[in-house]
Amino acid sequence: MSEVVYDRHEVKRARYAVAAVFAVHGAVTGSFATRVPWIQDHAHVAAGWLGFALAFGAFGASCSMPLAGWITHRFGSRTALRGLIAMWTMSLILPSLAPNLVTLCLAMFTYGASAGMADVAMNALGRWRSSGSSTSRSCRACTACGARAP
C-alpha cells in the first residue's frame, strides 16, 4: 500500500482546523463549568447530590467512548467529528433544563456521553492529521485558551 503524501499547505490548514476544534472543546467545557452553581439552584439539589449528578457525566463518557471509535471508523474522522461536536454543543443546554435530581442525572449522562465521544473523535483526527509529529501540546493549549473564553 502506498503512503499518501499531503501538500504542506493542506497539512497546515488541517492543523488550524484541529486547533479550532480543541478551542471549541475548551469553550464548551468552560461554559458548562461557569453554569454549575445556577444549575444547582435551578434543580434544587444539595451540594452532595450535585456531586452525585455530576458523576453521571463521567459515567456517560466512559460508556460512550467505545461507540465513538466505531462511529469514527464507520463515517471517517472528519464527518464523525462534525456530528459529534454538534451533538455535544447541543447537549450543553440539557443540564440547564433539568428541574430535579433525576432529570439532572440523565442530562449529565447525555452531556458526558456526547463529550466523551467528541473527545475521542477529535483526538483521533488530531493524531491522524499530525503526519507523524505530535500535536498534543498545541492542541491542549488551544483547549485551555478556549476554556478561558466564557
mmCIF file of N, CA, C and O in Angstrom, residues 72-109:
data_model
loop_
_atom_site.group_PDB
_atom_site.id
_atom_site.type_symbol
_atom_site.label_atom_id
_atom_site.label_comp_id
_atom_site.label_asym_id
_atom_site.label_seq_id
_atom_site.Cartn_x
_atom_site.Cartn_y
_atom_site.Cartn_z
ATOM 1 N N THR A 72 -16.300 6.759 14.401
ATOM 2 C CA THR A 72 -15.179 7.354 13.680
ATOM 3 C C THR A 72 -14.704 6.431 12.558
ATOM 4 O O THR A 72 -14.431 6.882 11.445
ATOM 5 N N HIS A 73 -14.640 5.141 12.842
ATOM 6 C CA HIS A 73 -14.224 4.187 11.823
ATOM 7 C C HIS A 73 -15.261 4.084 10.711
ATOM 8 O O HIS A 73 -14.922 4.020 9.526
ATOM 9 N N ARG A 74 -16.507 4.091 11.067
ATOM 10 C CA ARG A 74 -17.599 3.902 10.092
ATOM 11 C C ARG A 74 -17.774 5.094 9.171
ATOM 12 O O ARG A 74 -17.961 4.947 7.977
ATOM 13 N N PHE A 75 -17.722 6.315 9.707
ATOM 14 C CA PHE A 75 -18.030 7.507 8.930
ATOM 15 C C PHE A 75 -16.805 8.344 8.569
ATOM 16 O O PHE A 75 -16.929 9.325 7.836
ATOM 17 N N GLY A 76 -15.665 8.006 9.106
ATOM 18 C CA GLY A 76 -14.467 8.811 8.881
ATOM 19 C C GLY A 76 -14.333 9.847 9.984
ATOM 20 O O GLY A 76 -15.331 10.314 10.539
ATOM 21 N N SER A 77 -13.107 10.199 10.292
ATOM 22 C CA SER A 77 -12.883 11.064 11.447
ATOM 23 C C SER A 77 -13.446 12.471 11.258
ATOM 24 O O SER A 77 -13.988 13.052 12.194
ATOM 25 N N ARG A 78 -13.355 13.029 10.057
ATOM 26 C CA ARG A 78 -13.867 14.387 9.851
ATOM 27 C C ARG A 78 -15.380 14.444 9.981
ATOM 28 O O ARG A 78 -15.923 15.309 10.678
ATOM 29 N N THR A 79 -16.080 13.535 9.327
ATOM 30 C CA THR A 79 -17.537 13.525 9.378
ATOM 31 C C THR A 79 -18.025 13.206 10.785
ATOM 32 O O THR A 79 -18.959 13.845 11.288
ATOM 33 N N ALA A 80 -17.389 12.231 11.418
ATOM 34 C CA ALA A 80 -17.780 11.869 12.784
ATOM 35 C C ALA A 80 -17.576 13.041 13.728
ATOM 36 O O ALA A 80 -18.442 13.330 14.560
ATOM 37 N N LEU A 81 -16.453 13.716 13.590
ATOM 38 C CA LEU A 81 -16.173 14.839 14.483
ATOM 39 C C LEU A 81 -17.183 15.959 14.298
ATOM 40 O O LEU A 81 -17.658 16.535 15.278
ATOM 41 N N ARG A 82 -17.536 16.253 13.076
ATOM 42 C CA ARG A 82 -18.543 17.300 12.834
ATOM 43 C C ARG A 82 -19.855 16.975 13.542
ATOM 44 O O ARG A 82 -20.438 17.822 14.219
ATOM 45 N N GLY A 83 -20.325 15.759 13.378
ATOM 46 C CA GLY A 83 -21.583 15.369 14.004
ATOM 47 C C GLY A 83 -21.502 15.295 15.515
ATOM 48 O O GLY A 83 -22.410 15.745 16.218
ATOM 49 N N LEU A 84 -20.403 14.756 16.033
ATOM 50 C CA LEU A 84 -20.276 14.597 17.483
ATOM 51 C C LEU A 84 -20.078 15.928 18.194
ATOM 52 O O LEU A 84 -20.612 16.139 19.290
ATOM 53 N N ILE A 85 -19.328 16.843 17.583
ATOM 54 C CA ILE A 85 -19.183 18.179 18.181
ATOM 55 C C ILE A 85 -20.529 18.902 18.189
ATOM 56 O O ILE A 85 -20.888 19.557 19.171
ATOM 57 N N ALA A 86 -21.281 18.772 17.108
ATOM 58 C CA ALA A 86 -22.614 19.390 17.066
ATOM 59 C C ALA A 86 -23.517 18.801 18.145
ATOM 60 O O ALA A 86 -24.219 19.542 18.852
ATOM 61 N N MET A 87 -23.486 17.478 18.285
ATOM 62 C CA MET A 87 -24.303 16.831 19.313
ATOM 63 C C MET A 87 -23.883 17.281 20.714
ATOM 64 O O MET A 87 -24.727 17.550 21.566
ATOM 65 N N TRP A 88 -22.582 17.390 20.921
ATOM 66 C CA TRP A 88 -22.091 17.797 22.232
ATOM 67 C C TRP A 88 -22.493 19.226 22.561
ATOM 68 O O TRP A 88 -22.958 19.517 23.660
ATOM 69 N N THR A 89 -22.330 20.139 21.615
ATOM 70 C CA THR A 89 -22.690 21.526 21.905
ATOM 71 C C THR A 89 -24.191 21.669 22.130
ATOM 72 O O THR A 89 -24.622 22.480 22.950
ATOM 73 N N MET A 90 -24.996 20.840 21.438
ATOM 74 C CA MET A 90 -26.440 20.890 21.668
ATOM 75 C C MET A 90 -26.802 20.294 23.031
ATOM 76 O O MET A 90 -27.754 20.740 23.667
ATOM 77 N N SER A 91 -26.044 19.299 23.478
ATOM 78 C CA SER A 91 -26.349 18.686 24.776
ATOM 79 C C SER A 91 -25.972 19.594 25.939
ATOM 80 O O SER A 91 -26.367 19.338 27.076
ATOM 81 N N LEU A 92 -25.257 20.658 25.656
ATOM 82 C CA LEU A 92 -24.851 21.603 26.696
ATOM 83 C C LEU A 92 -26.059 22.241 27.386
ATOM 84 O O LEU A 92 -26.000 22.581 28.567
ATOM 85 N N ILE A 93 -27.164 22.361 26.685
ATOM 86 C CA ILE A 93 -28.343 23.001 27.256
ATOM 87 C C ILE A 93 -29.113 22.077 28.201
ATOM 88 O O ILE A 93 -29.834 22.544 29.080
ATOM 89 N N LEU A 94 -28.964 20.769 28.053
ATOM 90 C CA LEU A 94 -29.783 19.818 28.817
ATOM 91 C C LEU A 94 -29.682 19.977 30.337
ATOM 92 O O LEU A 94 -30.715 19.981 31.007
ATOM 93 N N PRO A 95 -28.485 20.102 30.920
ATOM 94 C CA PRO A 95 -28.449 20.270 32.379
ATOM 95 C C PRO A 95 -29.174 21.532 32.861
ATOM 96 O O PRO A 95 -29.727 21.560 33.966
ATOM 97 N N SER A 96 -29.227 22.551 32.039
ATOM 98 C CA SER A 96 -29.923 23.782 32.422
ATOM 99 C C SER A 96 -31.435 23.609 32.461
ATOM 100 O O SER A 96 -32.128 24.367 33.129
ATOM 101 N N LEU A 97 -31.932 22.635 31.727
ATOM 102 C CA LEU A 97 -33.371 22.398 31.673
ATOM 103 C C LEU A 97 -33.869 21.443 32.749
ATOM 104 O O LEU A 97 -35.076 21.281 32.911
ATOM 105 N N ALA A 98 -32.959 20.805 33.465
ATOM 106 C CA ALA A 98 -33.343 19.777 34.439
ATOM 107 C C ALA A 98 -33.977 20.413 35.681
ATOM 108 O O ALA A 98 -33.331 21.196 36.374
ATOM 109 N N PRO A 99 -35.223 20.044 35.995
ATOM 110 C CA PRO A 99 -35.892 20.623 37.160
ATOM 111 C C PRO A 99 -35.653 19.874 38.468
ATOM 112 O O PRO A 99 -35.988 20.375 39.534
ATOM 113 N N ASN A 100 -35.084 18.655 38.385
ATOM 114 C CA ASN A 100 -34.886 17.870 39.605
ATOM 115 C C ASN A 100 -33.654 16.972 39.449
ATOM 116 O O ASN A 100 -33.007 16.964 38.390
ATOM 117 N N LEU A 101 -33.354 16.216 40.485
ATOM 118 C CA LEU A 101 -32.152 15.388 40.501
ATOM 119 C C LEU A 101 -32.160 14.296 39.428
ATOM 120 O O LEU A 101 -31.153 14.078 38.756
ATOM 121 N N VAL A 102 -33.279 13.630 39.242
ATOM 122 C CA VAL A 102 -33.345 12.529 38.276
ATOM 123 C C VAL A 102 -33.072 13.037 36.859
ATOM 124 O O VAL A 102 -32.252 12.473 36.127
ATOM 125 N N THR A 103 -33.733 14.100 36.475
ATOM 126 C CA THR A 103 -33.518 14.629 35.128
ATOM 127 C C THR A 103 -32.126 15.239 34.992
ATOM 128 O O THR A 103 -31.539 15.190 33.907
ATOM 129 N N LEU A 104 -31.589 15.785 36.065
ATOM 130 C CA LEU A 104 -30.225 16.305 36.030
ATOM 131 C C LEU A 104 -29.227 15.167 35.805
ATOM 132 O O LEU A 104 -28.284 15.304 35.021
ATOM 133 N N CYS A 105 -29.443 14.035 36.465
ATOM 134 C CA CYS A 105 -28.567 12.877 36.254
ATOM 135 C C CYS A 105 -28.636 12.389 34.810
ATOM 136 O O CYS A 105 -27.600 12.091 34.196
ATOM 137 N N LEU A 106 -29.831 12.321 34.239
ATOM 138 C CA LEU A 106 -29.984 11.913 32.842
ATOM 139 C C LEU A 106 -29.340 12.920 31.894
ATOM 140 O O LEU A 106 -28.682 12.537 30.920
ATOM 141 N N ALA A 107 -29.513 14.193 32.190
ATOM 142 C CA ALA A 107 -28.908 15.234 31.356
ATOM 143 C C ALA A 107 -27.388 15.174 31.423
ATOM 144 O O ALA A 107 -26.695 15.319 30.412
ATOM 145 N N MET A 108 -26.861 14.932 32.613
ATOM 146 C CA MET A 108 -25.401 14.850 32.765
ATOM 147 C C MET A 108 -24.852 13.609 32.076
ATOM 148 O O MET A 108 -23.758 13.640 31.512
ATOM 149 N N PHE A 109 -25.592 12.508 32.121
ATOM 150 C CA PHE A 109 -25.163 11.304 31.412
ATOM 151 C C PHE A 109 -25.080 11.585 29.914
ATOM 152 O O PHE A 109 -24.104 11.227 29.245
#
